Short mmCIF file of C-alpha atoms in Angstrom, two decimals:
data_model
loop_
_atom_site.label_atom_id
_atom_site.label_comp_id
_atom_site.label_asym_id
_atom_site.label_seq_id
_atom_site.Cartn_x
_atom_site.Cartn_y
_atom_site.Cartn_z
CA MET A 167 -14.55 47.41 -39.32
CA ARG A 168 -14.64 44.86 -41.90
CA ILE A 169 -16.82 42.23 -40.32
CA ASN A 170 -19.75 43.53 -41.48
CA GLU A 171 -18.83 44.67 -44.93
CA ALA A 172 -21.06 41.93 -46.40
CA THR A 173 -23.95 41.86 -43.91
CA CYS A 174 -27.32 43.01 -44.64
CA ILE A 175 -29.88 42.77 -41.62
CA ILE A 176 -33.57 43.15 -42.58
CA GLY A 177 -35.93 44.47 -39.92
CA SER A 178 -39.79 45.25 -39.66
CA ASN A 179 -39.15 48.65 -40.48
CA VAL A 180 -35.31 49.20 -41.09
CA VAL A 181 -32.72 47.67 -42.81
CA LEU A 182 -29.23 47.60 -42.06
CA VAL A 183 -26.30 47.69 -44.65
CA PRO A 184 -22.52 48.40 -44.54
CA TYR A 185 -21.14 52.05 -44.99
CA LYS A 186 -20.01 52.26 -48.50
CA GLU A 187 -18.43 54.79 -51.04
CA TYR A 188 -21.70 55.37 -52.89
CA HIS A 189 -23.54 56.27 -49.45
CA VAL A 190 -21.01 58.99 -48.79
CA PRO A 191 -22.92 62.31 -50.91
CA ARG A 192 -26.09 61.58 -49.04
CA TYR A 193 -24.27 61.38 -45.83
CA HIS A 194 -22.53 64.23 -46.45
CA GLU A 195 -25.77 66.37 -47.34
CA TRP A 196 -27.28 65.03 -44.05
CA MET A 197 -24.12 66.51 -42.17
CA GLN A 198 -24.64 70.03 -43.39
CA SER A 199 -27.69 70.18 -41.27
CA SER A 200 -26.77 72.64 -38.01
CA GLU A 201 -29.49 70.38 -36.07
CA LEU A 202 -27.59 67.25 -36.66
CA GLN A 203 -24.28 68.75 -36.16
CA GLU A 204 -25.63 69.82 -32.78
CA LEU A 205 -27.38 66.33 -31.92
CA THR A 206 -24.43 64.37 -32.92
CA ALA A 207 -21.62 66.83 -31.70
CA SER A 208 -19.92 66.91 -35.28
CA GLU A 209 -18.25 69.35 -37.01
CA PRO A 210 -19.03 69.79 -40.75
CA LEU A 211 -16.62 67.99 -43.32
CA SER A 212 -15.80 68.68 -46.72
CA MET A 213 -16.62 65.93 -49.28
CA GLU A 214 -13.33 64.70 -49.79
CA GLN A 215 -13.00 64.50 -45.77
CA GLU A 216 -16.40 62.63 -45.77
CA TYR A 217 -14.86 60.09 -48.32
CA GLN A 218 -11.62 59.70 -46.10
CA MET A 219 -13.77 59.24 -42.83
CA GLN A 220 -15.81 56.74 -44.57
CA GLU A 221 -12.55 54.63 -45.76
CA SER A 222 -11.23 55.05 -42.29
CA TRP A 223 -14.28 53.95 -40.35
CA HIS A 224 -14.50 50.74 -42.99
CA LEU A 225 -10.77 49.82 -41.97
CA ASP A 226 -10.79 50.76 -38.34
CA GLU A 227 -11.45 47.79 -35.89
CA ASN A 228 -12.85 49.98 -33.42
CA LYS A 229 -15.52 51.16 -35.20
CA CYS A 230 -18.61 49.14 -36.60
CA THR A 231 -20.99 51.16 -38.74
CA PHE A 232 -24.14 50.35 -40.26
CA ILE A 233 -26.47 52.64 -42.80
CA LEU A 234 -29.89 52.72 -41.83
CA LEU A 235 -32.55 52.15 -44.89
CA ASP A 236 -36.24 52.76 -44.54
CA ARG A 237 -37.51 49.30 -45.28
CA SER A 238 -40.65 50.59 -47.12
CA LYS A 239 -38.47 52.73 -49.41
CA TRP A 240 -35.99 50.15 -50.13
CA GLU A 241 -38.67 47.23 -50.93
CA ALA A 242 -40.08 49.68 -53.46
CA GLY A 243 -37.31 51.11 -55.28
CA GLU A 244 -34.10 50.15 -57.04
CA ASN A 245 -31.73 52.50 -55.57
CA GLU A 246 -31.02 52.16 -51.97
CA ILE A 247 -29.54 55.94 -51.69
CA ASP A 248 -33.29 56.98 -51.70
CA ALA A 249 -34.11 54.91 -48.79
CA MET A 250 -31.12 55.71 -46.57
CA CYS A 251 -32.32 57.62 -43.47
CA GLY A 252 -29.37 57.40 -40.92
CA ASP A 253 -26.94 55.12 -39.45
CA VAL A 254 -26.14 53.25 -36.37
CA ASN A 255 -22.59 52.87 -34.61
CA LEU A 256 -20.57 50.87 -32.14
CA PHE A 257 -17.34 52.14 -30.78
CA PHE A 258 -14.67 49.91 -28.91
CA ASN A 259 -12.87 53.15 -27.44
CA VAL A 260 -11.91 51.63 -23.88
CA SER A 261 -8.78 49.60 -24.43
CA GLU A 262 -9.08 48.32 -20.69
CA ASP A 263 -12.35 46.91 -21.41
CA PRO A 264 -12.64 45.57 -25.00
CA SER A 265 -16.25 44.22 -24.52
CA SER A 266 -17.69 47.74 -23.79
CA ALA A 267 -19.07 49.29 -26.68
CA GLU A 268 -20.35 52.92 -26.91
CA ILE A 269 -23.69 52.89 -29.29
CA GLU A 270 -24.81 55.84 -31.51
CA ILE A 271 -27.98 56.42 -33.69
CA MET A 272 -29.03 59.02 -35.91
CA VAL A 273 -32.08 58.99 -37.89
CA ALA A 274 -31.20 61.94 -40.16
CA GLU A 275 -34.29 62.08 -42.44
CA GLN A 276 -37.38 64.17 -40.69
CA ALA A 277 -39.74 61.74 -42.22
CA CYS A 278 -38.46 58.72 -41.02
CA ARG A 279 -38.73 59.69 -37.42
CA GLY A 280 -41.52 58.58 -35.10
CA LYS A 281 -41.87 55.23 -37.02
CA GLY A 282 -40.06 53.11 -34.86
CA ILE A 283 -36.82 52.81 -36.97
CA GLY A 284 -34.62 54.26 -34.37
CA LYS A 285 -35.63 51.71 -31.45
CA GLU A 286 -35.32 48.97 -33.76
CA ALA A 287 -32.01 49.82 -35.41
CA ILE A 288 -30.63 50.05 -31.75
CA LEU A 289 -31.97 46.68 -30.68
CA ILE A 290 -30.62 45.25 -33.92
CA MET A 291 -27.29 46.52 -33.48
CA MET A 292 -27.25 45.81 -29.52
CA TYR A 293 -28.25 42.12 -30.73
CA TYR A 294 -25.46 42.13 -33.36
CA GLY A 295 -22.65 43.26 -30.91
CA VAL A 296 -23.67 40.75 -28.26
CA ARG A 297 -23.82 37.90 -31.12
CA PHE A 298 -20.76 38.85 -33.13
CA LEU A 299 -18.58 41.28 -31.38
CA ASN A 300 -18.64 40.01 -27.93
CA VAL A 301 -20.13 43.08 -26.14
CA LYS A 302 -20.86 43.00 -22.60
CA ARG A 303 -21.50 46.64 -21.69
CA TYR A 304 -23.15 49.29 -23.34
CA VAL A 305 -22.53 52.72 -23.28
CA ALA A 306 -24.78 56.09 -24.71
CA LYS A 307 -23.34 59.47 -24.50
CA ILE A 308 -26.28 61.70 -25.41
CA GLY A 309 -26.17 65.62 -25.34
CA GLU A 310 -28.73 67.13 -22.63
CA LYS A 311 -31.07 68.74 -25.05
CA ASN A 312 -31.68 65.49 -27.10
CA THR A 313 -34.58 64.42 -25.11
CA VAL A 314 -35.96 62.21 -27.55
CA SER A 315 -32.78 60.02 -27.85
CA LEU A 316 -32.69 60.13 -23.76
CA GLN A 317 -36.10 58.84 -23.32
CA LEU A 318 -35.60 55.90 -25.86
CA PHE A 319 -32.41 54.62 -24.61
CA LYS A 320 -33.84 54.83 -20.82
CA LYS A 321 -36.86 52.82 -22.36
CA LEU A 322 -34.74 50.19 -23.41
CA GLY A 323 -33.23 49.84 -19.98
CA PHE A 324 -30.34 52.01 -19.81
CA GLN A 325 -29.49 53.87 -16.54
CA GLU A 326 -28.01 57.36 -16.14
CA THR A 327 -24.53 57.24 -14.59
CA SER A 328 -23.16 60.69 -15.25
CA VAL A 329 -23.61 64.23 -16.35
CA SER A 330 -20.86 66.16 -17.85
CA LYS A 331 -22.18 69.91 -17.77
CA VAL A 332 -18.73 70.91 -19.70
CA PHE A 333 -19.85 68.74 -22.80
CA GLN A 334 -23.62 69.26 -21.74
CA GLU A 335 -23.83 65.30 -22.14
CA VAL A 336 -25.38 62.57 -20.30
CA THR A 337 -23.98 59.16 -19.98
CA LEU A 338 -26.13 55.99 -19.74
CA GLU A 339 -25.07 52.48 -19.52
CA LEU A 340 -26.69 48.83 -20.10
CA GLU A 341 -24.70 45.79 -18.62
CA VAL A 342 -25.46 42.68 -21.08
CA ASN A 343 -26.55 40.05 -18.23
CA PRO A 344 -28.27 36.79 -19.36
CA ASP A 345 -31.75 38.47 -18.84
CA VAL A 346 -30.67 41.49 -21.15
CA GLN A 347 -29.54 39.13 -23.89
CA ARG A 348 -32.25 37.08 -23.87
CA TRP A 349 -34.68 39.81 -23.88
CA LEU A 350 -32.62 41.10 -27.02
CA GLU A 351 -32.91 37.77 -28.84
CA GLU A 352 -36.57 38.15 -28.25
CA GLN A 353 -37.04 41.76 -29.53
CA THR A 354 -34.75 40.87 -32.49
CA SER A 355 -36.18 37.39 -33.64
CA HIS A 356 -37.78 38.77 -36.63
CA GLN A 357 -34.92 40.18 -38.14
CA LYS A 358 -33.19 38.38 -41.20
CA ILE A 359 -29.09 38.52 -41.45
CA THR A 360 -28.22 38.11 -45.07
CA GLU A 361 -25.47 38.59 -47.79
CA TYR A 362 -25.47 42.53 -48.45
CA SER A 363 -26.17 42.85 -52.33
CA PRO A 364 -26.59 46.61 -52.92
CA LYS A 365 -29.45 48.38 -54.86
CA ARG A 366 -27.48 50.96 -56.97
#
């Protein structure tokens, strides 16, 4: 999706930037991990396939992706690649309900887990989806073994709606009513949305 190709969102602990070609090698390195493959239900790709995937996601109007940067590292360094710690995505894959989006988060760097980065990134992405992409309902599909993510989404108000034993996956949903929208605005009032200027 091209709507966010020049957008940078600065939070307390995390910075969201658009997924660009120069992020691909680090992303590809992450996805060689069997742990991340299992948590994200992904298959390993070649570097060439990873570049093709980045380009297709950039152009696909049904996908919105941000790379997550550890803010402390981003502010301290000249190269944002060193600050990369994960990604957050929205997928608009329900054609009969264009205001419904599947949300997905990955904190790939072990050292960045447990610091509140994942929670803040989800809240910022949810607010972004409501404000700029007209999202009215969020869906999260999480592996049964991923207890950390399941607990996090439930704490954020998501309700479990189904369990797939075939895919070993739990589906959770959150309707964006006026109370949820106000809550999201409060939770993300500290963020700063600015023009993206890459550190390379």
